[in-house]
Amino acid sequence: MEFTISTPAILFSAISLLMLAYTNRFLALAALVRQFIQKFAEEKDKHLLKQIHNFKKRLTIIKYTQLFGVVSFLLCVISMFSIFMNMIIAAEIIFALSLVALFVSLLLSLQEVLLSIGALNIEMRKIEDEALN
């Protein structure tokens, strides 16, 4: 397989779209956090506190998801520059590191999605508790 400047360039659009998706998840979650903090200030409900704790974990994961996405993007740029400088072996190694960073970012994104399901379970438990009382 020939390693050319177009090889790392292929990831640019994929990483850009992922970063957009990560940013949208962050913005949606940030809006929810603000809502729940306001609700908690009014109601002091233990379910709201559990949700806020869940949100805090998710925000941390999203932060690292974005961090590894940006690292992947930067490594792609460095890989392309290395190809431009005719440092093919270095470019291949850097590109491989870019793929590893992207892989970590995707795993973290999956973990955040699984935690968001946990947040929905908290809401459903709240409804069940209210129905039983």
Short mmCIF file of N, CA, C and O in Angstrom, two decimals:
data_model
loop_
_atom_site.label_atom_id
_atom_site.label_comp_id
_atom_site.label_asym_id
_atom_site.label_seq_id
_atom_site.Cartn_x
_atom_site.Cartn_y
_atom_site.Cartn_z
N MET A 1 0.83 -1.18 0.00
CA MET A 1 0.00 0.00 0.00
C MET A 1 0.88 1.25 0.00
O MET A 1 1.83 1.34 0.76
N GLU A 2 0.52 2.17 -0.84
CA GLU A 2 1.27 3.42 -0.92
C GLU A 2 0.69 4.42 0.07
O GLU A 2 -0.53 4.65 0.12
N PHE A 3 1.55 5.03 0.87
CA PHE A 3 1.13 6.01 1.86
C PHE A 3 1.38 7.40 1.29
O PHE A 3 2.51 7.84 1.15
N THR A 4 0.29 8.08 0.94
CA THR A 4 0.40 9.42 0.35
C THR A 4 -0.30 10.43 1.24
O THR A 4 -0.95 10.07 2.23
N ILE A 5 -0.19 11.67 0.85
CA ILE A 5 -0.80 12.75 1.65
C ILE A 5 -2.32 12.61 1.72
O ILE A 5 -2.96 13.08 2.67
N SER A 6 -2.91 11.93 0.75
CA SER A 6 -4.37 11.76 0.77
C SER A 6 -4.83 10.74 1.82
O SER A 6 -5.98 10.76 2.24
N THR A 7 -3.92 9.86 2.28
CA THR A 7 -4.30 8.86 3.28
C THR A 7 -4.75 9.52 4.58
O THR A 7 -5.87 9.30 5.04
N PRO A 8 -3.90 10.36 5.22
CA PRO A 8 -4.40 11.02 6.43
C PRO A 8 -5.49 12.05 6.14
O PRO A 8 -6.35 12.31 6.99
N ALA A 9 -5.49 12.61 4.94
CA ALA A 9 -6.50 13.62 4.59
C ALA A 9 -7.90 13.03 4.58
O ALA A 9 -8.88 13.74 4.83
N ILE A 10 -8.00 11.73 4.35
CA ILE A 10 -9.31 11.07 4.35
C ILE A 10 -9.99 11.19 5.72
O ILE A 10 -11.20 11.33 5.81
N LEU A 11 -9.19 11.16 6.77
CA LEU A 11 -9.76 11.25 8.12
C LEU A 11 -10.29 12.64 8.47
O LEU A 11 -11.07 12.78 9.41
N PHE A 12 -9.86 13.66 7.74
CA PHE A 12 -10.26 15.03 8.08
C PHE A 12 -11.77 15.19 8.17
O PHE A 12 -12.29 15.75 9.14
N SER A 13 -12.47 14.73 7.15
CA SER A 13 -13.92 14.91 7.18
C SER A 13 -14.57 14.08 8.28
O SER A 13 -15.50 14.54 8.95
N ALA A 14 -14.07 12.86 8.49
CA ALA A 14 -14.64 12.01 9.54
C ALA A 14 -14.42 12.63 10.91
O ALA A 14 -15.34 12.70 11.73
N ILE A 15 -13.20 13.08 11.17
CA ILE A 15 -12.91 13.68 12.48
C ILE A 15 -13.71 14.97 12.66
O ILE A 15 -14.24 15.23 13.73
N SER A 16 -13.82 15.76 11.61
CA SER A 16 -14.60 17.01 11.70
C SER A 16 -16.05 16.73 12.05
O SER A 16 -16.64 17.41 12.91
N LEU A 17 -16.64 15.73 11.42
CA LEU A 17 -18.02 15.38 11.73
C LEU A 17 -18.16 14.84 13.15
O LEU A 17 -19.13 15.16 13.85
N LEU A 18 -17.21 14.04 13.58
CA LEU A 18 -17.24 13.54 14.96
C LEU A 18 -17.13 14.69 15.96
O LEU A 18 -17.85 14.72 16.96
N MET A 19 -16.24 15.63 15.69
CA MET A 19 -16.08 16.76 16.60
C MET A 19 -17.37 17.59 16.66
O MET A 19 -17.75 18.07 17.73
N LEU A 20 -18.04 17.72 15.54
CA LEU A 20 -19.33 18.43 15.52
C LEU A 20 -20.35 17.68 16.37
O LEU A 20 -21.09 18.29 17.17
N ALA A 21 -20.39 16.37 16.23
CA ALA A 21 -21.32 15.56 17.03
C ALA A 21 -20.97 15.66 18.52
O ALA A 21 -21.87 15.79 19.36
N TYR A 22 -19.69 15.61 18.85
CA TYR A 22 -19.27 15.73 20.26
C TYR A 22 -19.66 17.09 20.82
O TYR A 22 -20.13 17.20 21.96
N THR A 23 -19.48 18.14 20.04
CA THR A 23 -19.84 19.49 20.48
C THR A 23 -21.34 19.60 20.69
O THR A 23 -21.79 20.18 21.69
N ASN A 24 -22.12 19.02 19.80
CA ASN A 24 -23.58 19.05 19.96
C ASN A 24 -24.01 18.31 21.23
O ASN A 24 -24.91 18.76 21.94
N ARG A 25 -23.38 17.17 21.50
CA ARG A 25 -23.69 16.43 22.74
C ARG A 25 -23.34 17.28 23.95
O ARG A 25 -24.08 17.33 24.93
N PHE A 26 -22.19 17.94 23.90
CA PHE A 26 -21.77 18.78 25.01
C PHE A 26 -22.77 19.92 25.23
O PHE A 26 -23.18 20.18 26.37
N LEU A 27 -23.17 20.60 24.16
CA LEU A 27 -24.10 21.73 24.30
C LEU A 27 -25.46 21.28 24.84
O LEU A 27 -26.05 21.96 25.69
N ALA A 28 -25.95 20.15 24.36
CA ALA A 28 -27.23 19.63 24.85
C ALA A 28 -27.12 19.27 26.33
O ALA A 28 -28.01 19.57 27.13
N LEU A 29 -26.01 18.64 26.70
CA LEU A 29 -25.81 18.25 28.10
C LEU A 29 -25.64 19.47 28.99
O LEU A 29 -26.19 19.52 30.10
N ALA A 30 -24.92 20.48 28.51
CA ALA A 30 -24.74 21.71 29.29
C ALA A 30 -26.08 22.38 29.56
O ALA A 30 -26.33 22.88 30.67
N ALA A 31 -26.96 22.39 28.57
CA ALA A 31 -28.30 22.97 28.76
C ALA A 31 -29.08 22.18 29.80
O ALA A 31 -29.76 22.76 30.67
N LEU A 32 -28.99 20.85 29.75
CA LEU A 32 -29.67 20.02 30.74
C LEU A 32 -29.12 20.26 32.15
O LEU A 32 -29.89 20.32 33.11
N VAL A 33 -27.81 20.38 32.26
CA VAL A 33 -27.20 20.63 33.57
C VAL A 33 -27.75 21.91 34.17
O VAL A 33 -28.13 21.95 35.35
N ARG A 34 -27.80 22.96 33.35
CA ARG A 34 -28.33 24.23 33.86
C ARG A 34 -29.78 24.09 34.33
O ARG A 34 -30.16 24.62 35.36
N GLN A 35 -30.58 23.35 33.56
CA GLN A 35 -31.99 23.11 33.93
C GLN A 35 -32.08 22.37 35.26
O GLN A 35 -32.87 22.75 36.14
N PHE A 36 -31.32 21.31 35.39
CA PHE A 36 -31.40 20.48 36.59
C PHE A 36 -30.86 21.20 37.82
O PHE A 36 -31.37 21.00 38.92
N ILE A 37 -29.84 22.02 37.65
CA ILE A 37 -29.33 22.80 38.78
C ILE A 37 -30.40 23.77 39.25
O ILE A 37 -30.63 23.92 40.46
N GLN A 38 -31.08 24.40 38.32
CA GLN A 38 -32.16 25.32 38.68
C GLN A 38 -33.29 24.57 39.38
O GLN A 38 -33.81 25.02 40.41
N LYS A 39 -33.67 23.40 38.84
CA LYS A 39 -34.72 22.59 39.47
C LYS A 39 -34.31 22.16 40.87
O LYS A 39 -35.12 22.19 41.80
N PHE A 40 -33.04 21.75 41.02
CA PHE A 40 -32.57 21.29 42.33
C PHE A 40 -32.59 22.43 43.35
O PHE A 40 -32.92 22.21 44.52
N ALA A 41 -32.26 23.63 42.91
CA ALA A 41 -32.30 24.78 43.81
C ALA A 41 -33.72 25.02 44.33
O ALA A 41 -33.91 25.46 45.47
N GLU A 42 -34.72 24.68 43.51
CA GLU A 42 -36.11 24.88 43.89
C GLU A 42 -36.66 23.71 44.69
O GLU A 42 -37.41 23.90 45.64
N GLU A 43 -36.32 22.47 44.30
CA GLU A 43 -36.99 21.29 44.86
C GLU A 43 -36.16 20.46 45.84
O GLU A 43 -36.71 19.73 46.64
N LYS A 44 -34.83 20.48 45.75
CA LYS A 44 -33.95 19.66 46.59
C LYS A 44 -34.30 18.17 46.51
O LYS A 44 -34.25 17.45 47.50
N ASP A 45 -34.64 17.70 45.32
CA ASP A 45 -35.02 16.31 45.09
C ASP A 45 -33.77 15.45 44.91
O ASP A 45 -32.87 15.80 44.15
N LYS A 46 -33.72 14.30 45.60
CA LYS A 46 -32.54 13.43 45.53
C LYS A 46 -32.33 12.86 44.12
O LYS A 46 -31.21 12.61 43.71
N HIS A 47 -33.41 12.66 43.36
CA HIS A 47 -33.28 12.18 41.98
C HIS A 47 -32.57 13.22 41.11
O HIS A 47 -31.79 12.87 40.24
N LEU A 48 -32.85 14.49 41.36
CA LEU A 48 -32.18 15.55 40.62
C LEU A 48 -30.69 15.55 40.92
O LEU A 48 -29.86 15.75 40.02
N LEU A 49 -30.35 15.32 42.18
CA LEU A 49 -28.94 15.27 42.56
C LEU A 49 -28.23 14.11 41.88
O LEU A 49 -27.09 14.24 41.43
N LYS A 50 -28.90 12.96 41.78
CA LYS A 50 -28.33 11.81 41.06
C LYS A 50 -28.09 12.15 39.60
O LYS A 50 -27.07 11.78 39.02
N GLN A 51 -29.05 12.85 39.01
CA GLN A 51 -28.91 13.25 37.61
C GLN A 51 -27.72 14.20 37.44
O GLN A 51 -26.93 14.05 36.51
N ILE A 52 -27.60 15.16 38.33
CA ILE A 52 -26.51 16.12 38.25
C ILE A 52 -25.16 15.40 38.39
O ILE A 52 -24.21 15.71 37.67
N HIS A 53 -25.10 14.41 39.27
CA HIS A 53 -23.87 13.62 39.41
C HIS A 53 -23.57 12.86 38.11
O HIS A 53 -22.42 12.81 37.66
N ASN A 54 -24.61 12.29 37.50
CA ASN A 54 -24.45 11.60 36.22
C ASN A 54 -23.96 12.57 35.14
O ASN A 54 -23.07 12.24 34.36
N PHE A 55 -24.54 13.76 35.12
CA PHE A 55 -24.13 14.77 34.14
C PHE A 55 -22.66 15.14 34.31
O PHE A 55 -21.95 15.34 33.33
N LYS A 56 -22.23 15.24 35.56
CA LYS A 56 -20.83 15.60 35.83
C LYS A 56 -19.88 14.55 35.24
O LYS A 56 -18.89 14.89 34.61
N LYS A 57 -20.21 13.27 35.43
CA LYS A 57 -19.40 12.19 34.84
C LYS A 57 -19.40 12.29 33.32
O LYS A 57 -18.35 12.15 32.68
N ARG A 58 -20.58 12.51 32.76
CA ARG A 58 -20.70 12.58 31.30
C ARG A 58 -19.92 13.75 30.73
O ARG A 58 -19.28 13.63 29.68
N LEU A 59 -19.96 14.90 31.40
CA LEU A 59 -19.22 16.07 30.93
C LEU A 59 -17.72 15.79 30.93
O LEU A 59 -16.99 16.20 30.02
N THR A 60 -17.24 15.10 31.97
CA THR A 60 -15.83 14.74 32.03
C THR A 60 -15.46 13.82 30.86
O THR A 60 -14.43 14.02 30.20
N ILE A 61 -16.31 12.85 30.59
CA ILE A 61 -16.04 11.93 29.48
C ILE A 61 -16.06 12.68 28.15
O ILE A 61 -15.19 12.46 27.29
N ILE A 62 -17.02 13.58 27.97
CA ILE A 62 -17.10 14.36 26.73
C ILE A 62 -15.84 15.21 26.57
O ILE A 62 -15.32 15.35 25.45
N LYS A 63 -15.35 15.76 27.67
CA LYS A 63 -14.12 16.56 27.61
C LYS A 63 -12.97 15.72 27.04
O LYS A 63 -12.26 16.16 26.13
N TYR A 64 -12.81 14.50 27.55
CA TYR A 64 -11.73 13.65 27.07
C TYR A 64 -12.01 13.11 25.66
O TYR A 64 -11.09 12.91 24.87
N THR A 65 -13.28 12.91 25.34
CA THR A 65 -13.65 12.49 23.99
C THR A 65 -13.19 13.56 23.00
O THR A 65 -12.58 13.26 21.97
N GLN A 66 -13.50 14.81 23.32
CA GLN A 66 -13.09 15.92 22.45
C GLN A 66 -11.57 16.07 22.42
O GLN A 66 -11.00 16.31 21.36
N LEU A 67 -10.94 15.90 23.56
CA LEU A 67 -9.48 16.01 23.62
C LEU A 67 -8.82 15.00 22.69
O LEU A 67 -7.96 15.36 21.87
N PHE A 68 -9.23 13.74 22.76
CA PHE A 68 -8.63 12.72 21.91
C PHE A 68 -9.00 12.93 20.44
O PHE A 68 -8.21 12.62 19.55
N GLY A 69 -10.18 13.49 20.18
CA GLY A 69 -10.54 13.83 18.80
C GLY A 69 -9.64 14.91 18.24
O GLY A 69 -9.16 14.81 17.10
N VAL A 70 -9.37 15.93 19.04
CA VAL A 70 -8.48 17.01 18.60
C VAL A 70 -7.05 16.48 18.42
O VAL A 70 -6.37 16.83 17.44
N VAL A 71 -6.59 15.64 19.34
CA VAL A 71 -5.25 15.05 19.22
C VAL A 71 -5.16 14.25 17.92
O VAL A 71 -4.17 14.35 17.18
N SER A 72 -6.20 13.48 17.62
CA SER A 72 -6.23 12.72 16.38
C SER A 72 -6.12 13.64 15.17
O SER A 72 -5.38 13.37 14.22
N PHE A 73 -6.87 14.73 15.22
CA PHE A 73 -6.86 15.70 14.13
C PHE A 73 -5.46 16.30 13.96
O PHE A 73 -4.93 16.39 12.85
N LEU A 74 -4.87 16.73 15.08
CA LEU A 74 -3.53 17.33 15.04
C LEU A 74 -2.49 16.34 14.51
O LEU A 74 -1.61 16.71 13.72
N LEU A 75 -2.60 15.09 14.94
CA LEU A 75 -1.65 14.08 14.46
C LEU A 75 -1.81 13.83 12.96
O LEU A 75 -0.83 13.59 12.26
N CYS A 76 -3.03 13.92 12.46
CA CYS A 76 -3.24 13.81 11.02
C CYS A 76 -2.53 14.95 10.28
O CYS A 76 -1.89 14.73 9.25
N VAL A 77 -2.64 16.15 10.82
CA VAL A 77 -1.97 17.30 10.20
C VAL A 77 -0.46 17.11 10.23
O VAL A 77 0.22 17.34 9.22
N ILE A 78 0.06 16.67 11.37
CA ILE A 78 1.50 16.44 11.47
C ILE A 78 1.94 15.32 10.52
O ILE A 78 3.00 15.41 9.88
N SER A 79 1.11 14.30 10.39
CA SER A 79 1.42 13.22 9.45
C SER A 79 1.48 13.74 8.01
O SER A 79 2.40 13.40 7.26
N MET A 80 0.52 14.58 7.66
CA MET A 80 0.53 15.16 6.32
C MET A 80 1.76 16.04 6.11
O MET A 80 2.39 16.00 5.03
N PHE A 81 2.12 16.81 7.11
CA PHE A 81 3.32 17.65 7.02
C PHE A 81 4.56 16.78 6.87
O PHE A 81 5.47 17.11 6.10
N SER A 82 4.60 15.67 7.60
CA SER A 82 5.75 14.76 7.51
C SER A 82 5.86 14.16 6.10
O SER A 82 6.98 14.00 5.58
N ILE A 83 4.73 13.85 5.49
CA ILE A 83 4.75 13.37 4.10
C ILE A 83 5.28 14.46 3.19
O ILE A 83 6.13 14.20 2.31
N PHE A 84 4.82 15.68 3.42
CA PHE A 84 5.28 16.82 2.63
C PHE A 84 6.79 17.00 2.75
O PHE A 84 7.46 17.36 1.79
N MET A 85 7.32 16.72 3.94
CA MET A 85 8.77 16.83 4.18
C MET A 85 9.52 15.56 3.77
O MET A 85 10.71 15.43 4.02
N ASN A 86 8.79 14.62 3.16
CA ASN A 86 9.34 13.36 2.68
C ASN A 86 9.88 12.48 3.82
O ASN A 86 10.89 11.78 3.66
N MET A 87 9.22 12.53 4.96
CA MET A 87 9.56 11.69 6.12
C MET A 87 8.46 10.63 6.24
O MET A 87 7.65 10.66 7.16
N ILE A 88 8.44 9.70 5.32
CA ILE A 88 7.34 8.76 5.16
C ILE A 88 7.17 7.84 6.37
O ILE A 88 6.05 7.63 6.85
N ILE A 89 8.26 7.30 6.89
CA ILE A 89 8.16 6.38 8.03
C ILE A 89 7.59 7.13 9.24
O ILE A 89 6.69 6.62 9.93
N ALA A 90 8.10 8.34 9.50
CA ALA A 90 7.57 9.14 10.61
C ALA A 90 6.08 9.44 10.38
O ALA A 90 5.27 9.37 11.32
N ALA A 91 5.73 9.75 9.15
CA ALA A 91 4.34 10.06 8.82
C ALA A 91 3.44 8.86 9.08
O ALA A 91 2.32 9.02 9.60
N GLU A 92 3.91 7.68 8.73
CA GLU A 92 3.11 6.47 8.96
C GLU A 92 2.91 6.21 10.46
O GLU A 92 1.82 5.85 10.89
N ILE A 93 3.98 6.39 11.22
CA ILE A 93 3.88 6.19 12.68
C ILE A 93 2.93 7.21 13.29
O ILE A 93 2.06 6.86 14.11
N ILE A 94 3.06 8.46 12.89
CA ILE A 94 2.19 9.51 13.42
C ILE A 94 0.74 9.27 13.02
O ILE A 94 -0.18 9.47 13.83
N PHE A 95 0.53 8.81 11.80
CA PHE A 95 -0.83 8.49 11.35
C PHE A 95 -1.40 7.35 12.18
O PHE A 95 -2.58 7.38 12.56
N ALA A 96 -0.58 6.34 12.48
CA ALA A 96 -1.04 5.23 13.32
C ALA A 96 -1.44 5.75 14.70
O ALA A 96 -2.47 5.33 15.27
N LEU A 97 -0.66 6.68 15.25
CA LEU A 97 -1.01 7.29 16.55
C LEU A 97 -2.32 8.07 16.44
O LEU A 97 -3.13 8.08 17.37
N SER A 98 -2.53 8.71 15.30
CA SER A 98 -3.78 9.43 15.07
C SER A 98 -4.97 8.47 15.10
O SER A 98 -6.02 8.78 15.69
N LEU A 99 -4.79 7.31 14.49
CA LEU A 99 -5.86 6.31 14.50
C LEU A 99 -6.12 5.79 15.91
O LEU A 99 -7.28 5.58 16.30
N VAL A 100 -5.06 5.63 16.70
CA VAL A 100 -5.22 5.19 18.10
C VAL A 100 -5.99 6.24 18.89
O VAL A 100 -6.92 5.92 19.64
N ALA A 101 -5.63 7.52 18.70
CA ALA A 101 -6.34 8.60 19.40
C ALA A 101 -7.81 8.64 18.99
O ALA A 101 -8.69 8.83 19.83
N LEU A 102 -8.07 8.43 17.72
CA LEU A 102 -9.46 8.40 17.24
C LEU A 102 -10.21 7.23 17.85
O LEU A 102 -11.37 7.36 18.26
N PHE A 103 -9.56 6.09 17.95
CA PHE A 103 -10.16 4.90 18.56
C PHE A 103 -10.52 5.17 20.03
O PHE A 103 -11.64 4.85 20.47
N VAL A 104 -9.61 5.80 20.77
CA VAL A 104 -9.88 6.13 22.18
C VAL A 104 -11.05 7.10 22.27
O VAL A 104 -11.94 6.94 23.11
N SER A 105 -11.07 8.08 21.38
CA SER A 105 -12.17 9.04 21.35
C SER A 105 -13.51 8.35 21.13
O SER A 105 -14.51 8.66 21.79
N LEU A 106 -13.54 7.40 20.22
CA LEU A 106 -14.78 6.67 19.94
C LEU A 106 -15.20 5.80 21.12
O LEU A 106 -16.39 5.70 21.44
N LEU A 107 -14.23 5.17 21.77
CA LEU A 107 -14.56 4.37 22.96
C LEU A 107 -15.14 5.24 24.07
O LEU A 107 -16.11 4.85 24.73
N LEU A 108 -14.55 6.41 24.26
CA LEU A 108 -15.07 7.33 25.27
C LEU A 108 -16.48 7.80 24.91
O LEU A 108 -17.34 7.92 25.78
N SER A 109 -16.70 8.04 23.63
CA SER A 109 -18.04 8.44 23.19
C SER A 109 -19.05 7.34 23.48
O SER A 109 -20.17 7.62 23.93
N LEU A 110 -18.66 6.10 23.25
CA LEU A 110 -19.54 4.97 23.57
C LEU A 110 -19.83 4.93 25.07
O LEU A 110 -20.98 4.73 25.49
N GLN A 111 -18.81 5.15 25.89
CA GLN A 111 -19.01 5.15 27.34
C GLN A 111 -19.99 6.25 27.75
O GLN A 111 -20.86 6.04 28.60
N GLU A 112 -19.90 7.41 27.12
CA GLU A 112 -20.80 8.51 27.44
C GLU A 112 -22.23 8.18 27.05
O GLU A 112 -23.17 8.48 27.77
N VAL A 113 -22.39 7.53 25.91
CA VAL A 113 -23.73 7.12 25.47
C VAL A 113 -24.33 6.14 26.49
O VAL A 113 -25.51 6.24 26.86
N LEU A 114 -23.52 5.20 26.95
CA LEU A 114 -24.01 4.25 27.95
C LEU A 114 -24.38 4.94 29.26
O LEU A 114 -25.38 4.59 29.89
N LEU A 115 -23.63 5.96 29.65
CA LEU A 115 -23.98 6.73 30.85
C LEU A 115 -25.27 7.52 30.64
O LEU A 115 -26.04 7.71 31.58
N SER A 116 -25.49 7.98 29.42
CA SER A 116 -26.73 8.73 29.16
C SER A 116 -27.94 7.83 29.31
O SER A 116 -29.01 8.27 29.74
N ILE A 117 -27.77 6.56 29.00
CA ILE A 117 -28.85 5.60 29.23
C ILE A 117 -29.10 5.47 30.73
O ILE A 117 -30.24 5.38 31.18
N GLY A 118 -28.02 5.52 31.52
CA GLY A 118 -28.16 5.51 32.98
C GLY A 118 -28.96 6.71 33.46
O GLY A 118 -29.76 6.59 34.39
N ALA A 119 -28.76 7.85 32.82
CA ALA A 119 -29.51 9.05 33.20
C ALA A 119 -31.00 8.85 32.93
O ALA A 119 -31.84 9.27 33.73
N LEU A 120 -31.31 8.22 31.83
CA LEU A 120 -32.72 7.95 31.53
C LEU A 120 -33.32 6.97 32.54
O LEU A 120 -34.47 7.11 32.94
N ASN A 121 -32.52 6.01 32.97
CA ASN A 121 -32.99 5.07 33.99
C ASN A 121 -33.30 5.78 35.31
O ASN A 121 -34.27 5.43 35.99
N ILE A 122 -32.51 6.77 35.66
CA ILE A 122 -32.77 7.55 36.88
C ILE A 122 -34.12 8.25 36.76
O ILE A 122 -34.92 8.25 37.70
N GLU A 123 -34.38 8.83 35.60
CA GLU A 123 -35.66 9.51 35.39
C GLU A 123 -36.83 8.53 35.48
O GLU A 123 -37.86 8.83 36.06
N MET A 124 -36.65 7.34 34.90
CA MET A 124 -37.73 6.35 34.95
C MET A 124 -37.96 5.87 36.38
O MET A 124 -39.11 5.65 36.78
N ARG A 125 -36.88 5.70 37.16
CA ARG A 125 -37.03 5.31 38.56
C ARG A 125 -37.78 6.38 39.35
O ARG A 125 -38.59 6.07 40.22
N LYS A 126 -37.52 7.64 39.03
CA LYS A 126 -38.21 8.74 39.70
C LYS A 126 -39.72 8.64 39.44
O LYS A 126 -40.52 8.78 40.36
N ILE A 127 -40.09 8.39 38.22
CA ILE A 127 -41.51 8.26 37.86
C ILE A 127 -42.13 7.06 38.58
O ILE A 127 -43.25 7.13 39.11
N GLU A 128 -41.38 5.95 38.63
CA GLU A 128 -41.88 4.75 39.32
C GLU A 128 -42.06 5.04 40.80
O GLU A 128 -43.08 4.63 41.40
N ASP A 129 -41.09 5.74 41.43
CA ASP A 129 -41.21 6.07 42.85
C ASP A 129 -42.42 6.96 43.11
O ASP A 129 -43.14 6.78 44.08
N GLU A 130 -42.64 7.92 42.22
CA GLU A 130 -43.79 8.82 42.39
C GLU A 130 -45.11 8.07 42.21
O GLU A 130 -46.08 8.37 42.89
N ALA A 131 -45.13 7.11 41.31
CA ALA A 131 -46.35 6.34 41.06
C ALA A 131 -46.70 5.44 42.24
O ALA A 131 -47.88 5.21 42.52
N LEU A 132 -45.67 4.96 42.95
CA LEU A 132 -45.89 4.08 44.09
C LEU A 132 -46.31 4.85 45.35
O LEU A 132 -46.89 4.26 46.25
N ASN A 133 -45.99 6.13 45.39
CA ASN A 133 -46.32 6.92 46.59
C ASN A 133 -47.65 7.60 46.49
O ASN A 133 -48.38 7.78 45.71
#
